[in-house]
Amino acid sequence: MGLTKAGKGVKIMAIVDRCGLPLSVGTHSAQRHEARLVQLSLDLVFVDDLPENLVGDKAYDSDPLDADLRKQGVEMIAPHRKNRTRAKTQDGRRLRRYKRRWIVERFFAWIQWNRRVLIRWEYHAENFLGFVQLAALCLLLKPLYY
């Protein structure tokens, strides 16, 4: 993973369903922009079908990303950045789904209950990815052992 001023920089990228259960989990270097990591996250999806809609924050407002996802049949829902110079691509009706982004944030809060995921103690990136995937697996299996 890439080094930052504070040490090893890592981004945890995840795609979750409408209930907050993970469909794809991966770790990537913190030096790359999030919009470039979306395709890598879609390649790691656990299920056969890709989701119809992806909800992201303002960092995902990118015309090339929208075009690439549309070719795959995925609609990107992200609010426009305030410094956007091109014409807007989404209206308010699509952006109403952005209100459900708290489900993704809740997923990250759930996996960060695990101390090994909250702070990266592992030296090797493969070990950290294993702990992130283990935390996601525990969330998937949690309804089974109640």
XYZ file of N, CA, C and O in Angstrom:
584
model
N 0.835 -1.180 0.000
C 0.000 0.000 0.000
C 0.875 1.237 0.000
O 2.028 1.190 0.375
N 0.308 2.330 -0.389
C 1.071 3.559 -0.491
C 1.355 4.190 0.857
O 0.584 4.050 1.807
N 2.457 4.882 0.946
C 2.821 5.569 2.172
C 2.274 6.986 2.155
O 2.274 7.661 1.130
N 1.821 7.444 3.307
C 1.381 8.819 3.476
C 2.222 9.439 4.580
O 3.125 8.799 5.112
N 1.928 10.675 4.942
C 2.672 11.328 6.022
C 2.490 10.592 7.341
O 3.365 10.577 8.185
N 1.318 9.986 7.530
C 1.023 9.304 8.781
C 1.430 7.837 8.755
O 1.328 7.166 9.764
N 1.851 7.298 7.626
C 2.233 5.891 7.558
C 1.596 5.225 6.352
O 1.425 5.824 5.309
N 1.241 3.950 6.527
C 0.652 3.178 5.438
C -0.761 3.671 5.158
O -1.614 3.666 6.030
N -1.016 4.083 3.930
C -2.328 4.572 3.563
C -3.110 3.505 2.821
O -2.604 2.917 1.871
N -4.335 3.253 3.260
C -5.148 2.223 2.639
C -6.599 2.697 2.600
O -7.062 3.387 3.505
N -7.286 2.382 1.500
C -8.714 2.658 1.372
C -9.439 1.332 1.341
O -9.035 0.405 0.655
N -10.504 1.262 2.088
C -11.371 0.094 2.045
C -12.544 0.463 1.146
O -13.299 1.378 1.448
N -12.665 -0.236 0.026
C -13.750 0.003 -0.922
C -14.761 -1.128 -0.782
O -14.371 -2.297 -0.735
N -16.032 -0.773 -0.702
C -17.064 -1.788 -0.521
C -18.302 -1.429 -1.321
O -18.610 -0.251 -1.528
N -18.995 -2.457 -1.768
C -20.310 -2.322 -2.393
C -21.259 -3.146 -1.540
O -21.014 -4.330 -1.295
N -22.330 -2.501 -1.056
C -23.286 -3.191 -0.193
C -24.667 -3.136 -0.834
O -24.951 -2.293 -1.683
N -25.531 -4.065 -0.411
C -26.898 -4.055 -0.910
C -27.745 -3.117 -0.055
O -27.242 -2.440 0.839
N -29.042 -3.085 -0.306
C -29.900 -2.130 0.389
C -30.084 -2.441 1.864
O -30.567 -1.603 2.621
N -29.684 -3.631 2.307
C -29.749 -3.973 3.732
C -28.423 -3.733 4.451
O -28.346 -3.902 5.660
N -27.391 -3.387 3.732
C -26.094 -3.139 4.335
C -25.178 -4.348 4.341
O -24.105 -4.300 4.929
N -25.568 -5.422 3.656
C -24.718 -6.607 3.586
C -23.752 -6.473 2.411
O -24.132 -6.010 1.336
N -22.508 -6.867 2.598
C -21.501 -6.609 1.563
C -21.671 -7.478 0.322
O -21.946 -8.665 0.407
N -21.497 -6.858 -0.836
C -21.453 -7.565 -2.111
C -20.032 -7.628 -2.646
O -19.693 -8.513 -3.409
N -19.203 -6.670 -2.248
C -17.821 -6.608 -2.684
C -17.018 -5.840 -1.645
O -17.460 -4.793 -1.173
N -15.861 -6.369 -1.284
C -14.985 -5.704 -0.321
C -13.557 -5.830 -0.829
O -13.134 -6.909 -1.239
N -12.830 -4.741 -0.809
C -11.437 -4.768 -1.236
C -10.663 -3.634 -0.598
O -11.230 -2.674 -0.083
N -9.343 -3.753 -0.615
C -8.476 -2.698 -0.118
C -7.582 -2.237 -1.252
O -7.169 -3.036 -2.094
N -7.306 -0.954 -1.271
C -6.486 -0.363 -2.311
C -5.616 0.717 -1.710
O -5.846 1.169 -0.588
N -4.633 1.150 -2.455
C -3.732 2.199 -2.002
C -4.488 3.511 -1.831
O -5.379 3.844 -2.610
N -4.112 4.274 -0.817
C -4.791 5.538 -0.542
C -4.382 6.637 -1.506
O -4.991 7.707 -1.521
N -3.385 6.398 -2.329
C -2.920 7.429 -3.238
C -3.773 7.534 -4.500
O -3.743 8.553 -5.173
N -4.526 6.502 -4.826
C -5.367 6.543 -6.020
C -6.712 7.169 -5.692
O -7.228 7.043 -4.587
N -7.299 7.836 -6.696
C -8.595 8.478 -6.494
C -9.690 7.415 -6.469
O -9.603 6.393 -7.142
N -10.731 7.689 -5.698
C -11.800 6.709 -5.516
C -12.548 6.411 -6.808
O -13.009 5.286 -7.010
N -12.688 7.389 -7.673
C -13.422 7.159 -8.918
C -12.706 6.144 -9.804
O -13.338 5.447 -10.594
N -11.402 6.028 -9.679
C -10.655 5.041 -10.467
C -10.717 3.649 -9.856
O -10.385 2.667 -10.513
N -11.133 3.545 -8.615
C -11.186 2.254 -7.931
C -12.550 1.582 -8.019
O -12.710 0.450 -7.587
N -13.529 2.275 -8.583
C -14.883 1.716 -8.663
C -14.906 0.457 -9.523
O -15.519 -0.551 -9.161
N -14.231 0.487 -10.658
C -14.232 -0.679 -11.549
C -13.572 -1.880 -10.885
O -14.012 -3.011 -11.044
N -12.519 -1.650 -10.112
C -11.880 -2.757 -9.389
C -12.821 -3.358 -8.353
O -12.832 -4.561 -8.147
N -13.620 -2.514 -7.723
C -14.593 -3.019 -6.753
C -15.701 -3.806 -7.439
O -16.183 -4.803 -6.901
N -16.107 -3.371 -8.620
C -17.147 -4.105 -9.348
C -16.637 -5.465 -9.831
O -17.413 -6.398 -9.980
N -15.343 -5.569 -10.094
C -14.781 -6.856 -10.516
C -14.762 -7.868 -9.386
O -14.710 -9.077 -9.639
N -14.818 -7.418 -8.136
C -14.751 -8.306 -6.977
C -16.117 -8.658 -6.396
O -16.187 -9.199 -5.299
N -17.201 -8.361 -7.114
C -18.551 -8.609 -6.592
C -18.749 -10.099 -6.361
O -18.399 -10.928 -7.200
N -19.323 -10.459 -5.196
C -19.528 -11.851 -4.809
C -20.652 -12.528 -5.593
O -20.646 -13.731 -5.777
N -21.646 -11.773 -6.040
C -22.824 -12.331 -6.706
C -22.652 -12.249 -8.224
O -21.769 -11.567 -8.726
N -23.523 -12.935 -8.950
C -23.414 -12.994 -10.407
C -23.833 -11.692 -11.086
O -23.207 -11.253 -12.050
N -24.925 -11.088 -10.621
C -25.454 -9.885 -11.261
C -24.849 -8.631 -10.634
O -24.670 -8.552 -9.425
N -24.560 -7.649 -11.488
C -24.099 -6.365 -10.990
C -25.293 -5.572 -10.471
O -26.419 -5.736 -10.951
N -25.082 -4.692 -9.498
C -26.206 -3.874 -9.020
C -26.661 -2.895 -10.098
O -25.880 -2.476 -10.951
N -27.939 -2.538 -10.053
C -28.480 -1.598 -11.030
C -28.049 -0.168 -10.731
O -27.843 0.618 -11.636
N -27.947 0.174 -9.438
C -27.601 1.529 -9.023
C -26.429 1.480 -8.049
O -26.387 0.623 -7.172
N -25.510 2.404 -8.207
C -24.428 2.612 -7.251
C -24.570 4.023 -6.693
O -24.746 4.976 -7.455
N -24.498 4.152 -5.383
C -24.608 5.448 -4.741
C -23.242 5.822 -4.188
O -22.634 5.040 -3.464
N -22.756 6.984 -4.548
C -21.467 7.452 -4.075
C -21.539 8.924 -3.698
O -22.528 9.608 -3.968
N -20.482 9.425 -3.092
C -20.468 10.829 -2.709
C -19.969 11.690 -3.871
O -19.848 11.219 -4.998
N -19.659 12.945 -3.600
C -19.293 13.885 -4.671
C -17.998 13.497 -5.376
O -17.758 13.936 -6.500
N -17.161 12.698 -4.747
C -15.906 12.289 -5.382
C -16.155 11.412 -6.607
O -15.301 11.321 -7.483
N -17.308 10.791 -6.701
C -17.624 9.897 -7.810
C -18.297 10.622 -8.969
O -18.754 9.976 -9.896
N -18.398 11.928 -8.928
C -18.989 12.701 -10.017
C -17.970 12.819 -11.139
O -17.124 13.715 -11.147
N -18.038 11.896 -12.082
C -17.082 11.853 -13.181
C -17.804 11.374 -14.431
O -18.449 10.321 -14.416
N -17.691 12.129 -15.504
C -18.346 11.745 -16.754
C -17.764 10.468 -17.358
O -18.524 9.615 -17.824
N -16.433 10.267 -17.375
C -15.917 8.992 -17.889
C -16.358 7.794 -17.056
O -16.659 6.734 -17.601
N -16.454 7.969 -15.737
C -16.926 6.880 -14.878
C -18.383 6.562 -15.174
O -18.763 5.391 -15.272
N -19.206 7.601 -15.343
C -20.616 7.381 -15.682
C -20.762 6.622 -17.001
O -21.580 5.715 -17.125
N -19.946 6.983 -17.988
C -20.025 6.328 -19.296
C -19.596 4.863 -19.200
O -20.241 3.981 -19.793
N -18.532 4.587 -18.454
C -18.074 3.203 -18.305
C -19.104 2.342 -17.580
O -19.338 1.189 -17.957
N -19.728 2.905 -16.550
C -20.718 2.131 -15.798
C -21.997 1.925 -16.602
O -22.637 0.887 -16.490
N -22.376 2.904 -17.420
C -23.577 2.750 -18.244
C -23.419 1.625 -19.260
O -24.372 0.933 -19.589
N -22.189 1.441 -19.755
C -21.938 0.337 -20.691
C -22.171 -1.010 -20.029
O -22.534 -1.971 -20.690
N -21.956 -1.077 -18.723
C -22.157 -2.324 -17.981
C -23.574 -2.452 -17.437
O -23.914 -3.450 -16.814
N -24.402 -1.432 -17.615
C -25.775 -1.473 -17.133
C -25.929 -1.018 -15.693
O -26.901 -1.366 -15.032
N -24.994 -0.231 -15.206
C -25.027 0.270 -13.831
C -25.199 1.779 -13.878
O -24.522 2.471 -14.629
N -26.120 2.302 -13.075
C -26.364 3.743 -13.006
C -25.670 4.305 -11.767
O -25.896 3.849 -10.652
N -24.802 5.288 -11.957
C -24.095 5.927 -10.854
C -24.902 7.102 -10.343
O -25.282 7.982 -11.110
N -25.189 7.105 -9.042
C -25.939 8.175 -8.412
C -24.988 8.900 -7.472
O -24.577 8.359 -6.446
N -24.607 10.109 -7.847
C -23.697 10.912 -7.034
C -24.049 12.383 -7.236
O -24.305 12.812 -8.361
N -24.076 13.162 -6.166
C -24.349 14.587 -6.342
C -23.211 15.260 -7.104
O -22.071 14.811 -7.065
N -23.541 16.306 -7.799
C -22.545 17.006 -8.599
C -21.659 17.872 -7.712
O -22.117 18.440 -6.721
N -20.397 17.962 -8.097
C -19.487 18.863 -7.394
C -19.892 20.301 -7.707
O -20.440 20.596 -8.777
N -19.603 21.204 -6.799
C -20.029 22.588 -7.016
C -19.195 23.288 -8.087
O -19.625 24.276 -8.648
N -18.008 22.763 -8.398
C -17.188 23.384 -9.427
C -17.322 22.679 -10.777
O -16.478 22.830 -11.638
N -18.404 21.962 -10.983
C -18.635 21.252 -12.242
C -18.892 22.259 -13.354
O -19.729 23.152 -13.221
N -18.173 22.116 -14.481
C -18.319 23.061 -15.587
C -19.237 22.539 -16.687
O -19.842 23.323 -17.405
N -19.339 21.226 -16.809
C -20.215 20.659 -17.837
C -21.657 20.631 -17.346
O -21.943 20.830 -16.173
N -22.560 20.304 -18.262
C -23.980 20.258 -17.916
C -24.244 19.124 -16.928
O -23.562 18.092 -16.928
N -25.242 19.330 -16.087
C -25.582 18.323 -15.090
C -26.169 17.094 -15.774
O -26.886 17.187 -16.766
N -25.848 15.924 -15.223
C -26.299 14.669 -15.820
C -27.412 14.010 -15.036
O -28.011 13.064 -15.521
N -27.690 14.478 -13.821
C -28.728 13.857 -12.996
C -29.690 14.919 -12.511
O -29.316 16.048 -12.225
N -30.945 14.506 -12.389
C -31.939 15.413 -11.856
C -32.232 15.037 -10.402
O -31.651 14.098 -9.860
N -33.125 15.748 -9.778
C -33.419 15.531 -8.366
C -34.079 14.201 -8.069
O -33.940 13.664 -6.972
N -34.785 13.637 -9.046
C -35.465 12.368 -8.790
C -34.467 11.249 -8.547
O -34.656 10.418 -7.666
N -33.393 11.200 -9.323
C -32.376 10.158 -9.123
C -31.586 10.405 -7.843
O -31.179 9.486 -7.168
N -31.361 11.671 -7.531
C -30.556 11.998 -6.366
C -31.279 11.759 -5.051
O -30.668 11.803 -3.996
N -32.576 11.484 -5.096
C -33.284 11.151 -3.853
C -32.773 9.849 -3.255
O -32.858 9.643 -2.069
N -32.218 8.996 -4.083
C -31.645 7.747 -3.578
C -30.357 7.989 -2.806
O -29.907 7.127 -2.082
N -29.762 9.165 -2.976
C -28.537 9.492 -2.255
C -28.782 9.563 -0.745
O -27.872 9.381 0.047
N -30.035 9.795 -0.356
C -30.356 9.853 1.067
C -30.098 8.518 1.758
O -29.938 8.464 2.967
N -30.056 7.433 0.997
C -29.817 6.111 1.582
C -28.329 5.772 1.689
O -27.981 4.641 1.968
N -27.456 6.734 1.472
C -26.028 6.472 1.545
C -25.585 6.122 2.963
O -24.537 5.541 3.179
N -26.412 6.434 3.958
C -26.088 6.105 5.329
C -25.945 4.603 5.515
O -25.241 4.146 6.434
N -26.537 3.804 4.651
C -26.420 2.346 4.758
C -24.978 1.923 4.502
O -24.451 1.041 5.189
N -24.317 2.571 3.558
C -22.911 2.265 3.283
C -22.046 2.700 4.461
O -21.151 1.968 4.900
N -22.314 3.884 4.995
C -21.546 4.367 6.143
C -21.758 3.469 7.357
O -20.836 3.258 8.141
N -22.972 2.935 7.510
C -23.231 2.008 8.615
C -22.423 0.729 8.447
O -21.909 0.179 9.418
N -22.268 0.245 7.210
C -21.451 -0.931 6.969
C -20.014 -0.697 7.421
O -19.406 -1.543 8.078
N -19.451 0.466 7.071
C -18.084 0.763 7.488
C -17.974 0.870 9.004
O -16.968 0.465 9.592
N -19.001 1.392 9.655
C -18.994 1.434 11.125
C -19.046 0.023 11.700
O -18.378 -0.273 12.699
N -19.811 -0.866 11.089
C -19.899 -2.244 11.567
C -18.564 -2.971 11.460
O -18.154 -3.655 12.391
N -17.895 -2.841 10.309
C -16.640 -3.580 10.178
C -15.533 -2.950 11.011
O -14.569 -3.621 11.362
N -15.650 -1.667 11.346
C -14.613 -1.045 12.148
C -14.811 -1.276 13.639
O -14.038 -0.777 14.440
N -15.829 -2.048 14.015
C -15.910 -2.512 15.397
C -14.749 -3.460 15.692
O -14.356 -3.630 16.827
N -14.225 -4.074 14.655
C -13.080 -4.966 14.813
C -11.808 -4.116 14.863
O -11.533 -3.342 13.954
N -11.033 -4.307 15.897
C -9.857 -3.469 16.111
C -8.807 -3.662 15.022
O -8.107 -2.729 14.645
N -8.707 -4.861 14.487
C -7.717 -5.127 13.443
C -8.052 -4.409 12.150
O -7.183 -4.178 11.317
N -9.297 -4.044 11.952
C -9.695 -3.345 10.735
C -9.664 -1.831 10.950
O -9.361 -1.074 10.034
N -9.961 -1.397 12.172
C -9.987 0.035 12.465
C -8.613 0.661 12.264
O -8.479 1.717 11.644
N -7.586 0.023 12.767
C -6.216 0.491 12.605
C -5.442 -0.613 11.913
O -5.497 -1.766 12.331
N -4.747 -0.274 10.883
C -4.004 -1.290 10.143
C -2.694 -1.593 10.856
O -1.741 -0.835 10.815
N -2.645 -2.754 11.524
C -1.452 -3.184 12.226
C -0.582 -4.084 11.361
O 0.606 -4.253 11.629
N -1.146 -4.689 10.338
C -0.430 -5.663 9.525
C 0.566 -4.969 8.600
O 0.298 -3.915 8.053
N 1.679 -5.604 8.417
C 2.706 -5.077 7.528
C 2.365 -5.382 6.076
O 2.516 -4.544 5.203
N 1.877 -6.588 5.827
C 1.561 -7.019 4.466
C 0.109 -6.685 4.123
O -0.802 -6.887 4.923
N -0.090 -6.203 2.900
C -1.427 -5.800 2.453
C -2.370 -6.993 2.363
O -3.563 -6.858 2.607
N -1.848 -8.176 2.022
C -2.698 -9.362 1.896
C -3.307 -9.751 3.248
O -4.452 -10.200 3.313
N -2.547 -9.583 4.314
C -3.062 -9.912 5.641
C -4.179 -8.955 6.047
O -5.200 -9.366 6.607
N -3.993 -7.668 5.766
C -5.030 -6.698 6.100
C -6.290 -6.953 5.288
O -7.399 -6.880 5.817
N -6.137 -7.266 4.002
C -7.290 -7.588 3.169
C -8.024 -8.803 3.721
O -9.254 -8.844 3.744
N -7.289 -9.779 4.212
C -7.914 -10.954 4.813
C -8.750 -10.607 6.031
O -9.857 -11.138 6.210
N -8.262 -9.702 6.875
C -9.039 -9.308 8.051
C -10.269 -8.486 7.669
O -11.319 -8.611 8.299
N -10.159 -7.662 6.634
C -11.323 -6.900 6.172
C -12.376 -7.856 5.615
O -13.576 -7.721 5.904
N -11.950 -8.842 4.835
C -12.899 -9.815 4.297
C -13.489 -10.688 5.395
O -14.661 -11.066 5.326
N -12.717 -10.997 6.422
C -13.238 -11.767 7.551
C -14.301 -10.973 8.303
O -15.335 -11.528 8.701
N -14.086 -9.675 8.480
C -15.092 -8.835 9.137
C -16.367 -8.772 8.304
O -17.478 -8.822 8.842
N -16.231 -8.689 6.968
C -17.409 -8.674 6.102
C -18.131 -10.016 6.142
O -19.357 -10.072 6.127
N -17.375 -11.100 6.215
C -17.982 -12.433 6.307
C -18.749 -12.602 7.612
O -19.827 -13.203 7.634
N -18.216 -12.059 8.690
C -18.936 -12.123 9.974
C -20.259 -11.372 9.894
O -21.249 -11.795 10.498
N -20.297 -10.270 9.150
C -21.559 -9.546 8.973
C -22.550 -10.355 8.147
O -23.754 -10.313 8.394
N -22.047 -11.087 7.148
C -22.939 -11.918 6.338
C -23.509 -13.080 7.137
O -24.657 -13.478 6.944
N -22.725 -13.649 8.036
C -23.163 -14.811 8.796
C -23.877 -14.459 10.089
O -24.423 -15.335 10.740
N -23.866 -13.203 10.492
C -24.468 -12.794 11.755
C -25.941 -13.171 11.885
O -26.341 -13.657 12.922
N -26.790 -12.987 10.850
C -28.195 -13.388 11.000
C -28.378 -14.901 11.208
O -29.391 -15.335 11.727
N -27.398 -15.699 10.833
C -27.538 -17.154 10.959
C -27.344 -17.652 12.380
O -27.872 -18.692 12.742
N -26.595 -16.944 13.193
C -26.367 -17.455 14.537
C -27.065 -16.654 15.607
O -26.633 -16.558 16.737
N -28.194 -16.045 15.293
C -29.038 -15.432 16.314
C -30.011 -16.433 16.841
O -30.562 -17.235 16.241
